[in-house]
Each structure stands twice: as C-alpha cells, then as structure tokens.
Amino acid sequence: LLQGVRRWAGLGLIALLLAVFLANIHLAVHQLPLAGVPVEPWLLWVRLPVVLILGFWVGRWAVVETP
C-alpha cells in the first residue's frame, strides 16, 4: 500500500473486522443459519477467534508498523 494511506486502510479494516466480530457473536448466540443454511453451533463459535487473529494481524501490519 501507499505509505500515506496504510494506517487509514488498517484502521478501516479493523473497524470492518470489529463489525464482523459482533455479527458473528450474534450468529453464535442465537444459532442463526448462514445464508439460509443451518450449520453446527460449534462452527459459529470457531469463527470468533479467526476474526480476532485477523484483527491483530492487521493491527500489527498496518497500524503499529507504520513508519
């Protein structure tokens, strides 16, 4: 990315991942189907740490390491 927008892109991605994380919590708590297809409840809970890992990775790559 261009150095001038790298930090802002990272912050935008973190905001998006936060919204996805909150939506995934809602799906897991209420055991809602994904795109109309019922899934196992444990799969809904597995999605939460994946989004957190992505958020920390984006934060380290785009926000913390920006010169």
Short mmCIF file of N, CA and C in Angstrom, two decimals:
data_model
loop_
_atom_site.label_atom_id
_atom_site.label_comp_id
_atom_site.label_asym_id
_atom_site.label_seq_id
_atom_site.Cartn_x
_atom_site.Cartn_y
_atom_site.Cartn_z
N LEU A 1 0.83 -1.19 0.00
CA LEU A 1 0.00 0.00 0.00
C LEU A 1 0.87 1.25 0.00
N LEU A 2 0.29 2.31 -0.39
CA LEU A 2 0.96 3.59 -0.28
C LEU A 2 1.12 3.93 1.19
N GLN A 3 2.29 4.41 1.56
CA GLN A 3 2.55 4.69 2.97
C GLN A 3 1.58 5.71 3.55
N GLY A 4 1.10 6.63 2.73
CA GLY A 4 0.19 7.67 3.22
C GLY A 4 -1.17 7.14 3.63
N VAL A 5 -1.62 6.07 3.05
CA VAL A 5 -2.95 5.55 3.35
C VAL A 5 -2.91 4.23 4.11
N ARG A 6 -1.72 3.72 4.36
CA ARG A 6 -1.60 2.42 5.01
C ARG A 6 -2.26 2.41 6.38
N ARG A 7 -2.00 3.43 7.18
CA ARG A 7 -2.57 3.49 8.52
C ARG A 7 -4.09 3.59 8.46
N TRP A 8 -4.62 4.45 7.58
CA TRP A 8 -6.07 4.62 7.47
C TRP A 8 -6.74 3.36 6.94
N ALA A 9 -6.09 2.68 6.01
CA ALA A 9 -6.64 1.41 5.49
C ALA A 9 -6.68 0.38 6.61
N GLY A 10 -5.63 0.33 7.41
CA GLY A 10 -5.60 -0.60 8.53
C GLY A 10 -6.69 -0.32 9.54
N LEU A 11 -6.87 0.94 9.86
CA LEU A 11 -7.93 1.30 10.81
C LEU A 11 -9.32 0.98 10.25
N GLY A 12 -9.50 1.18 8.94
CA GLY A 12 -10.77 0.82 8.31
C GLY A 12 -11.01 -0.68 8.35
N LEU A 13 -9.96 -1.46 8.10
CA LEU A 13 -10.10 -2.91 8.16
C LEU A 13 -10.40 -3.38 9.58
N ILE A 14 -9.77 -2.76 10.55
CA ILE A 14 -10.05 -3.12 11.94
C ILE A 14 -11.50 -2.80 12.29
N ALA A 15 -12.01 -1.67 11.84
CA ALA A 15 -13.42 -1.33 12.07
C ALA A 15 -14.35 -2.35 11.41
N LEU A 16 -14.01 -2.76 10.19
CA LEU A 16 -14.81 -3.77 9.50
C LEU A 16 -14.77 -5.10 10.24
N LEU A 17 -13.58 -5.51 10.69
CA LEU A 17 -13.45 -6.77 11.42
C LEU A 17 -14.18 -6.72 12.76
N LEU A 18 -14.22 -5.55 13.39
CA LEU A 18 -14.99 -5.41 14.62
C LEU A 18 -16.48 -5.63 14.35
N ALA A 19 -16.98 -5.06 13.27
CA ALA A 19 -18.39 -5.26 12.91
C ALA A 19 -18.67 -6.73 12.59
N VAL A 20 -17.74 -7.38 11.89
CA VAL A 20 -17.90 -8.80 11.57
C VAL A 20 -17.86 -9.63 12.85
N PHE A 21 -16.97 -9.28 13.78
CA PHE A 21 -16.87 -10.00 15.05
C PHE A 21 -18.18 -9.91 15.82
N LEU A 22 -18.74 -8.70 15.90
CA LEU A 22 -20.01 -8.53 16.61
C LEU A 22 -21.15 -9.29 15.92
N ALA A 23 -21.15 -9.30 14.60
CA ALA A 23 -22.17 -10.07 13.87
C ALA A 23 -22.00 -11.56 14.12
N ASN A 24 -20.76 -12.03 14.20
CA ASN A 24 -20.51 -13.44 14.47
C ASN A 24 -20.95 -13.83 15.88
N ILE A 25 -20.77 -12.92 16.84
CA ILE A 25 -21.27 -13.19 18.20
C ILE A 25 -22.79 -13.34 18.16
N HIS A 26 -23.45 -12.45 17.44
CA HIS A 26 -24.91 -12.53 17.32
C HIS A 26 -25.34 -13.86 16.68
N LEU A 27 -24.66 -14.27 15.63
CA LEU A 27 -24.97 -15.54 14.97
C LEU A 27 -24.78 -16.71 15.93
N ALA A 28 -23.68 -16.70 16.67
CA ALA A 28 -23.37 -17.82 17.56
C ALA A 28 -24.34 -17.89 18.73
N VAL A 29 -24.66 -16.76 19.32
CA VAL A 29 -25.55 -16.76 20.49
C VAL A 29 -26.95 -17.21 20.10
N HIS A 30 -27.43 -16.75 18.96
CA HIS A 30 -28.79 -17.08 18.53
C HIS A 30 -28.86 -18.28 17.59
N GLN A 31 -27.71 -18.87 17.28
CA GLN A 31 -27.60 -20.05 16.40
C GLN A 31 -28.40 -19.86 15.12
N LEU A 32 -28.12 -18.77 14.44
CA LEU A 32 -28.79 -18.45 13.19
C LEU A 32 -28.11 -19.16 12.02
N PRO A 33 -28.86 -19.48 10.97
CA PRO A 33 -28.24 -20.11 9.79
C PRO A 33 -27.39 -19.11 9.01
N LEU A 34 -26.39 -19.62 8.32
CA LEU A 34 -25.54 -18.78 7.47
C LEU A 34 -26.08 -18.84 6.05
N ALA A 35 -26.50 -17.73 5.51
CA ALA A 35 -27.07 -17.64 4.17
C ALA A 35 -28.22 -18.63 3.99
N GLY A 36 -29.00 -18.81 5.06
CA GLY A 36 -30.15 -19.70 4.99
C GLY A 36 -29.84 -21.17 5.18
N VAL A 37 -28.56 -21.50 5.34
CA VAL A 37 -28.15 -22.90 5.50
C VAL A 37 -27.82 -23.15 6.97
N PRO A 38 -28.50 -24.10 7.61
CA PRO A 38 -28.18 -24.39 9.01
C PRO A 38 -26.78 -24.98 9.14
N VAL A 39 -26.06 -24.56 10.17
CA VAL A 39 -24.71 -25.07 10.42
C VAL A 39 -24.62 -25.53 11.87
N GLU A 40 -23.59 -26.32 12.15
CA GLU A 40 -23.36 -26.78 13.52
C GLU A 40 -23.02 -25.59 14.41
N PRO A 41 -23.53 -25.56 15.63
CA PRO A 41 -23.25 -24.43 16.52
C PRO A 41 -21.76 -24.20 16.79
N TRP A 42 -20.98 -25.25 16.86
CA TRP A 42 -19.55 -25.09 17.15
C TRP A 42 -18.84 -24.34 16.03
N LEU A 43 -19.33 -24.49 14.79
CA LEU A 43 -18.72 -23.76 13.68
C LEU A 43 -18.93 -22.25 13.82
N LEU A 44 -20.06 -21.87 14.38
CA LEU A 44 -20.32 -20.46 14.58
C LEU A 44 -19.36 -19.87 15.63
N TRP A 45 -19.01 -20.66 16.63
CA TRP A 45 -18.09 -20.18 17.67
C TRP A 45 -16.65 -20.19 17.20
N VAL A 46 -16.29 -21.07 16.28
CA VAL A 46 -14.92 -21.13 15.76
C VAL A 46 -14.59 -19.87 14.97
N ARG A 47 -15.58 -19.25 14.39
CA ARG A 47 -15.35 -18.05 13.58
C ARG A 47 -14.83 -16.88 14.41
N LEU A 48 -15.16 -16.84 15.70
CA LEU A 48 -14.77 -15.71 16.54
C LEU A 48 -13.25 -15.56 16.68
N PRO A 49 -12.51 -16.60 17.06
CA PRO A 49 -11.07 -16.41 17.18
C PRO A 49 -10.39 -16.12 15.84
N VAL A 50 -10.96 -16.61 14.75
CA VAL A 50 -10.38 -16.34 13.43
C VAL A 50 -10.43 -14.84 13.14
N VAL A 51 -11.54 -14.22 13.43
CA VAL A 51 -11.67 -12.78 13.20
C VAL A 51 -10.74 -12.00 14.12
N LEU A 52 -10.59 -12.45 15.36
CA LEU A 52 -9.67 -11.78 16.29
C LEU A 52 -8.23 -11.88 15.80
N ILE A 53 -7.83 -13.05 15.32
CA ILE A 53 -6.48 -13.22 14.80
C ILE A 53 -6.25 -12.30 13.61
N LEU A 54 -7.22 -12.23 12.71
CA LEU A 54 -7.08 -11.32 11.57
C LEU A 54 -6.98 -9.87 12.01
N GLY A 55 -7.76 -9.49 13.02
CA GLY A 55 -7.72 -8.13 13.52
C GLY A 55 -6.36 -7.77 14.12
N PHE A 56 -5.78 -8.69 14.91
CA PHE A 56 -4.46 -8.43 15.47
C PHE A 56 -3.40 -8.37 14.39
N TRP A 57 -3.54 -9.22 13.38
CA TRP A 57 -2.57 -9.22 12.28
C TRP A 57 -2.64 -7.90 11.51
N VAL A 58 -3.83 -7.44 11.21
CA VAL A 58 -3.98 -6.16 10.50
C VAL A 58 -3.44 -5.03 11.37
N GLY A 59 -3.74 -5.06 12.66
CA GLY A 59 -3.26 -4.02 13.55
C GLY A 59 -1.75 -3.96 13.61
N ARG A 60 -1.13 -5.10 13.65
CA ARG A 60 0.33 -5.13 13.71
C ARG A 60 0.94 -4.70 12.38
N TRP A 61 0.37 -5.15 11.29
CA TRP A 61 0.93 -4.89 9.97
C TRP A 61 0.69 -3.46 9.51
N ALA A 62 -0.52 -2.97 9.70
CA ALA A 62 -0.88 -1.69 9.09
C ALA A 62 -0.82 -0.51 10.06
N VAL A 63 -1.08 -0.74 11.31
CA VAL A 63 -1.17 0.37 12.23
C VAL A 63 0.11 0.52 13.06
N VAL A 64 0.57 -0.54 13.67
CA VAL A 64 1.72 -0.46 14.57
C VAL A 64 3.02 -0.27 13.80
N GLU A 65 3.19 -0.96 12.68
CA GLU A 65 4.45 -0.91 11.96
C GLU A 65 4.53 0.22 10.92
N THR A 66 3.58 1.11 10.94
CA THR A 66 3.63 2.23 10.00
C THR A 66 4.75 3.18 10.42
N PRO A 67 5.67 3.46 9.50
CA PRO A 67 6.77 4.36 9.85
C PRO A 67 6.34 5.80 10.02
#
